[in-house]
Amino acid sequence: MAAVHAPIFWRDTRMPHVELRKVADGRQVCYALHSHTHWSVGAITAGQSTFVYRDDRHQVHQGTLVLMNPEAAHACNPIDNQAWAYLMLYVDLDWLTRLRHELGLLDEPRWQDIDVAVVTDKVLYGGYCAMAHCLLDGGRELLDKQTEVIEYLSALMQALSGQSIQARPPAPDRLQELAAHMDRHCTAELSLDELCAHSGYSPGHLIRAFRQHFGMTPHAWLINRRIQYSQRQLKAGVALAEVALSAGFADQAHFQRTFKRLVAATPKQYLQVSVEQE
């Protein structure tokens, strides 16, 4: 049986565009700076915490929504070991882009970042919690859950439509190509010399420029990509030991430590999809 305060993950293969995470005691989970390929929105359901997002630091509390654009470096952690809890929804980027386009909020089906990180609107917060509870309720039908997700995210996107902007100025082409190269070879051992040779940057310039545009060092970005790769492998049913090696980690212990540091859950907890009767 899972521990009382273990994170709860909700997934349904019939709704592959969304995934929900529930944490009842945030003191048990601490994140290293990381990013996601999808768009994320979370609700602080108890207590307060520190939300680090890009270049800003926010103190968020119960009744607050936090929003994270894809690839934006962030972390959310307890304040002085104070209790806090949250619900976090991860949304597929292509799916959400199509939804925004269908709503008339985008001129073309191309992602645009949302230039707001914290929302305190009581109606939007209450609607989010109702949607999350619906997803976690094993007694609710599929159509009910699909409807809740569509209706809530449509309302949220419309409320935030005035905050939609083009993404921050893109990284130089050489950095973007280097990031794509690292993405393709994220499970391999890459050296700084190799990255410099590939990009044409000096070591110091590369690290500074990469951190400026991607919010983390090349090494941190590479490890983040390895964990994202391992999450996909685990959900595909690949054995834990095999994932650890294929993802580029020296051994299973190193993989599990790194996974917990970035995901704030062990690989086994991540795989243990749960439902609750609300």
Coordinates of C-alpha atoms in Angstrom, one line a residue:
M1 CA 0.0 0.0 0.0
A2 CA 1.3 3.5 -0.9
A3 CA 2.4 5.8 1.9
V4 CA -0.3 8.3 3.1
H5 CA 1.6 11.3 1.6
A6 CA 2.9 9.6 -1.5
P7 CA 2.1 11.6 -4.7
I8 CA -0.9 10.4 -6.6
F9 CA -0.8 10.3 -10.4
W10 CA -3.9 10.1 -12.6
R11 CA -3.6 9.1 -16.2
D12 CA -6.1 7.5 -18.6
T13 CA -5.0 6.2 -22.0
R14 CA -8.3 7.4 -23.4
M15 CA -7.3 11.0 -22.5
P16 CA -3.6 11.0 -23.4
H17 CA -3.5 14.8 -23.7
V18 CA -3.7 15.4 -19.9
E19 CA -2.1 14.0 -16.8
L20 CA -2.8 15.0 -13.2
R21 CA -0.7 14.9 -10.1
K22 CA -1.9 15.3 -6.5
V23 CA 0.4 15.9 -3.5
A24 CA -1.1 16.1 -0.1
D25 CA 2.1 17.1 1.8
G26 CA 4.5 19.2 -0.3
R27 CA 7.2 19.0 2.4
Q28 CA 7.9 15.5 1.2
V29 CA 8.7 16.7 -2.4
C30 CA 11.4 19.1 -3.4
Y31 CA 12.2 19.9 -7.0
A32 CA 15.4 20.8 -8.7
L33 CA 15.1 23.4 -11.4
H34 CA 13.6 21.7 -14.4
S35 CA 11.2 22.2 -17.4
H36 CA 8.5 20.4 -19.3
T37 CA 7.7 20.0 -23.0
H38 CA 4.0 20.4 -22.2
W39 CA 2.1 23.3 -20.7
S40 CA 1.3 23.0 -17.0
V41 CA -1.2 24.6 -14.5
G42 CA -1.3 23.9 -10.8
A43 CA -3.4 24.8 -7.8
I44 CA -2.1 25.4 -4.3
T45 CA -4.7 23.6 -2.2
A46 CA -3.2 24.2 1.3
G47 CA -0.4 26.2 2.9
Q48 CA 2.1 28.1 0.9
S49 CA 5.4 27.6 -1.1
T50 CA 8.0 29.4 -3.1
F51 CA 7.5 29.3 -6.9
V52 CA 10.6 30.0 -8.9
Y53 CA 9.7 30.7 -12.5
R54 CA 12.2 31.9 -15.1
D55 CA 13.8 35.0 -13.5
D56 CA 11.1 35.5 -10.9
R57 CA 10.4 34.2 -7.4
H58 CA 6.8 34.1 -6.1
Q59 CA 5.4 33.2 -2.7
V60 CA 2.1 31.3 -3.5
H61 CA -0.6 30.1 -1.2
Q62 CA -3.9 28.3 -1.0
G63 CA -6.2 29.6 -3.6
T64 CA -3.5 30.4 -6.1
L65 CA -3.0 28.9 -9.6
V66 CA 0.5 28.7 -11.1
L67 CA 1.1 28.4 -14.8
M68 CA 4.2 27.2 -16.7
N69 CA 5.0 27.6 -20.3
P70 CA 6.7 24.8 -22.2
E71 CA 10.5 24.7 -21.7
A72 CA 10.4 27.4 -19.0
A73 CA 12.7 26.5 -16.1
H74 CA 10.9 26.4 -12.8
A75 CA 10.7 24.9 -9.3
C76 CA 8.2 25.0 -6.5
N77 CA 9.3 24.1 -3.0
P78 CA 8.2 24.4 0.7
I79 CA 8.9 27.5 2.8
D80 CA 10.8 26.6 6.1
N81 CA 9.3 23.1 6.0
Q82 CA 5.8 24.5 6.2
A83 CA 3.0 22.1 5.1
W84 CA 1.5 22.8 1.7
A85 CA -0.4 20.7 -0.9
Y86 CA -1.2 21.1 -4.6
L87 CA -2.8 19.6 -7.7
M88 CA -0.8 19.9 -11.0
L89 CA -2.2 19.3 -14.5
Y90 CA 0.1 18.6 -17.5
V91 CA -1.4 19.4 -20.9
D92 CA -0.1 18.2 -24.3
L93 CA 1.0 21.2 -26.2
D94 CA -0.4 20.3 -29.7
W95 CA -3.8 19.5 -28.1
L96 CA -3.9 22.8 -26.2
T97 CA -2.8 24.8 -29.2
R98 CA -5.6 23.3 -31.3
L99 CA -8.1 24.1 -28.6
R100 CA -7.0 27.7 -28.4
H101 CA -7.1 28.0 -32.2
E102 CA -10.6 26.5 -32.3
L103 CA -11.7 29.1 -29.7
G104 CA -10.4 31.9 -31.9
L105 CA -7.7 32.8 -29.5
L106 CA -4.9 32.1 -31.9
D107 CA -4.8 33.3 -35.6
E108 CA -3.1 30.0 -36.6
P109 CA -2.5 26.7 -34.8
R110 CA 0.9 27.7 -33.6
W111 CA 1.8 27.8 -29.9
Q112 CA 2.1 31.2 -28.2
D113 CA 3.3 31.5 -24.6
I114 CA 0.9 32.9 -21.9
D115 CA 2.6 35.8 -20.2
V116 CA 1.2 35.2 -16.7
A117 CA 2.6 32.9 -14.0
V118 CA 0.3 33.4 -11.0
V119 CA -3.5 33.6 -11.0
T120 CA -5.6 34.3 -7.8
D121 CA -9.1 34.5 -9.4
K122 CA -11.5 32.6 -7.1
V123 CA -13.7 31.4 -9.9
L124 CA -10.8 30.0 -12.0
Y125 CA -9.3 28.4 -8.9
G126 CA -12.6 26.8 -7.9
G127 CA -13.2 25.5 -11.4
Y128 CA -9.8 24.0 -11.5
C129 CA -10.3 22.1 -8.3
A130 CA -13.7 20.8 -9.4
M131 CA -12.1 19.5 -12.7
A132 CA -9.2 17.8 -10.8
H133 CA -11.6 16.1 -8.4
C134 CA -13.6 14.9 -11.3
L135 CA -10.5 13.3 -12.9
L136 CA -9.6 11.6 -9.6
D137 CA -13.0 10.2 -9.0
G138 CA -13.1 6.6 -10.2
G139 CA -16.9 6.8 -10.3
R140 CA -17.2 9.5 -12.9
E141 CA -17.7 8.5 -16.5
L142 CA -15.2 9.1 -19.3
L143 CA -17.5 11.6 -21.1
D144 CA -17.9 13.5 -17.9
K145 CA -14.2 13.8 -17.4
Q146 CA -13.6 14.8 -21.0
T147 CA -16.3 17.5 -20.8
E148 CA -14.8 18.9 -17.5
V149 CA -11.4 19.2 -19.0
I150 CA -12.6 20.9 -22.2
E151 CA -14.9 23.3 -20.5
Y152 CA -12.4 24.3 -17.8
L153 CA -9.4 24.8 -20.1
S154 CA -11.6 26.7 -22.6
A155 CA -12.7 29.0 -19.8
L156 CA -9.2 29.5 -18.5
M157 CA -7.7 30.1 -22.0
Q158 CA -10.4 32.7 -22.7
A159 CA -9.8 34.4 -19.4
L160 CA -6.1 34.6 -20.1
S161 CA -6.4 35.4 -23.8
G162 CA -5.4 39.0 -23.2
Q163 CA -2.1 37.8 -21.7
S164 CA -1.1 35.7 -24.7
I165 CA 2.1 36.9 -26.3
Q166 CA 4.7 35.6 -28.7
A167 CA 7.4 33.5 -27.0
R168 CA 10.5 35.3 -25.7
P169 CA 13.1 36.2 -28.3
P170 CA 14.3 32.9 -29.6
A171 CA 17.8 31.6 -28.9
P172 CA 20.4 32.1 -31.6
D173 CA 20.2 29.5 -34.4
R174 CA 23.5 27.9 -33.2
L175 CA 22.1 27.4 -29.7
Q176 CA 18.8 26.1 -31.0
E177 CA 20.6 23.6 -33.3
L178 CA 22.8 22.6 -30.3
A179 CA 19.7 22.0 -28.1
A180 CA 18.2 19.9 -30.9
H181 CA 21.4 17.9 -31.1
M182 CA 21.4 17.3 -27.4
D183 CA 17.8 16.3 -27.6
R184 CA 18.6 13.7 -30.2
H185 CA 21.5 12.4 -28.2
C186 CA 20.3 13.0 -24.7
T187 CA 21.0 9.4 -23.6
A188 CA 24.7 9.6 -24.7
E189 CA 27.6 11.0 -22.7
L190 CA 28.3 14.4 -24.2
S191 CA 31.4 16.5 -23.2
L192 CA 31.7 20.2 -23.1
D193 CA 34.4 20.1 -25.7
E194 CA 32.1 18.3 -28.1
L195 CA 29.3 20.8 -27.5
C196 CA 31.7 23.7 -28.1
A197 CA 32.9 22.1 -31.3
H198 CA 29.4 21.6 -32.5
S199 CA 28.2 25.1 -31.7
G200 CA 31.4 27.2 -32.2
Y201 CA 31.1 28.7 -28.7
S202 CA 33.9 28.9 -26.1
P203 CA 33.1 26.9 -22.9
G204 CA 32.3 30.0 -20.8
H205 CA 30.3 31.7 -23.5
L206 CA 28.3 28.5 -24.2
I207 CA 27.3 28.0 -20.6
R208 CA 26.4 31.6 -20.1
A209 CA 24.4 31.8 -23.3
F210 CA 22.6 28.5 -22.8
R211 CA 21.6 29.5 -19.3
Q212 CA 20.3 32.8 -20.5
H213 CA 18.1 31.3 -23.2
F214 CA 17.1 28.0 -21.7
G215 CA 17.2 28.8 -17.9
M216 CA 19.7 26.1 -17.0
T217 CA 23.2 24.9 -17.9
P218 CA 23.7 22.5 -20.8
H219 CA 24.3 19.7 -18.3
A220 CA 21.1 20.4 -16.3
W221 CA 19.2 20.6 -19.6
L222 CA 20.6 17.2 -20.7
I223 CA 19.7 15.5 -17.4
N224 CA 16.2 17.0 -17.6
R225 CA 15.8 15.6 -21.1
R226 CA 17.0 12.2 -19.9
I227 CA 14.3 12.2 -17.2
Q228 CA 11.7 13.2 -19.7
Y229 CA 12.8 10.3 -21.9
S230 CA 12.7 7.9 -19.0
Q231 CA 9.1 9.0 -18.1
R232 CA 8.0 8.1 -21.7
Q233 CA 9.8 4.8 -21.5
L234 CA 8.2 3.9 -18.1
K235 CA 4.7 4.7 -19.3
A236 CA 5.4 2.5 -22.4
G237 CA 6.0 -0.4 -20.1
V238 CA 9.8 -0.7 -20.3
A239 CA 11.4 -2.4 -17.3
L240 CA 12.9 0.0 -14.7
A241 CA 16.4 -1.4 -14.9
E242 CA 16.3 -1.2 -18.7
V243 CA 15.1 2.4 -18.6
A244 CA 17.9 3.4 -16.2
L245 CA 20.6 2.1 -18.6
S246 CA 18.9 3.2 -21.9
A247 CA 18.5 6.7 -20.5
G248 CA 22.2 7.1 -20.0
F249 CA 22.6 6.7 -16.3
A250 CA 25.5 4.8 -14.8
D251 CA 23.3 2.5 -12.7
Q252 CA 19.7 2.2 -11.4
A253 CA 20.6 3.9 -8.1
H254 CA 21.9 7.0 -9.9
F255 CA 18.8 7.0 -12.1
Q256 CA 16.4 6.7 -9.2
R257 CA 18.1 9.5 -7.2
T258 CA 18.0 11.8 -10.3
F259 CA 14.4 10.9 -11.1
K260 CA 13.2 11.8 -7.6
R261 CA 15.2 15.0 -7.6
L262 CA 13.5 16.3 -10.8
V263 CA 10.1 14.6 -10.6
A264 CA 9.7 14.6 -6.8
A265 CA 8.6 11.0 -6.9
T266 CA 10.3 7.7 -7.3
P267 CA 9.9 5.9 -10.6
K268 CA 7.6 3.3 -8.9
Q269 CA 5.4 6.1 -7.5
Y270 CA 5.3 7.7 -10.9
L271 CA 4.0 4.4 -12.4
Q272 CA 1.5 3.7 -9.7
V273 CA -1.5 5.4 -11.2
S274 CA -4.2 6.0 -8.6
V275 CA -7.8 7.0 -8.4
E276 CA -9.7 8.3 -5.4
Q277 CA -13.4 8.4 -4.5
E278 CA -14.0 12.1 -3.8

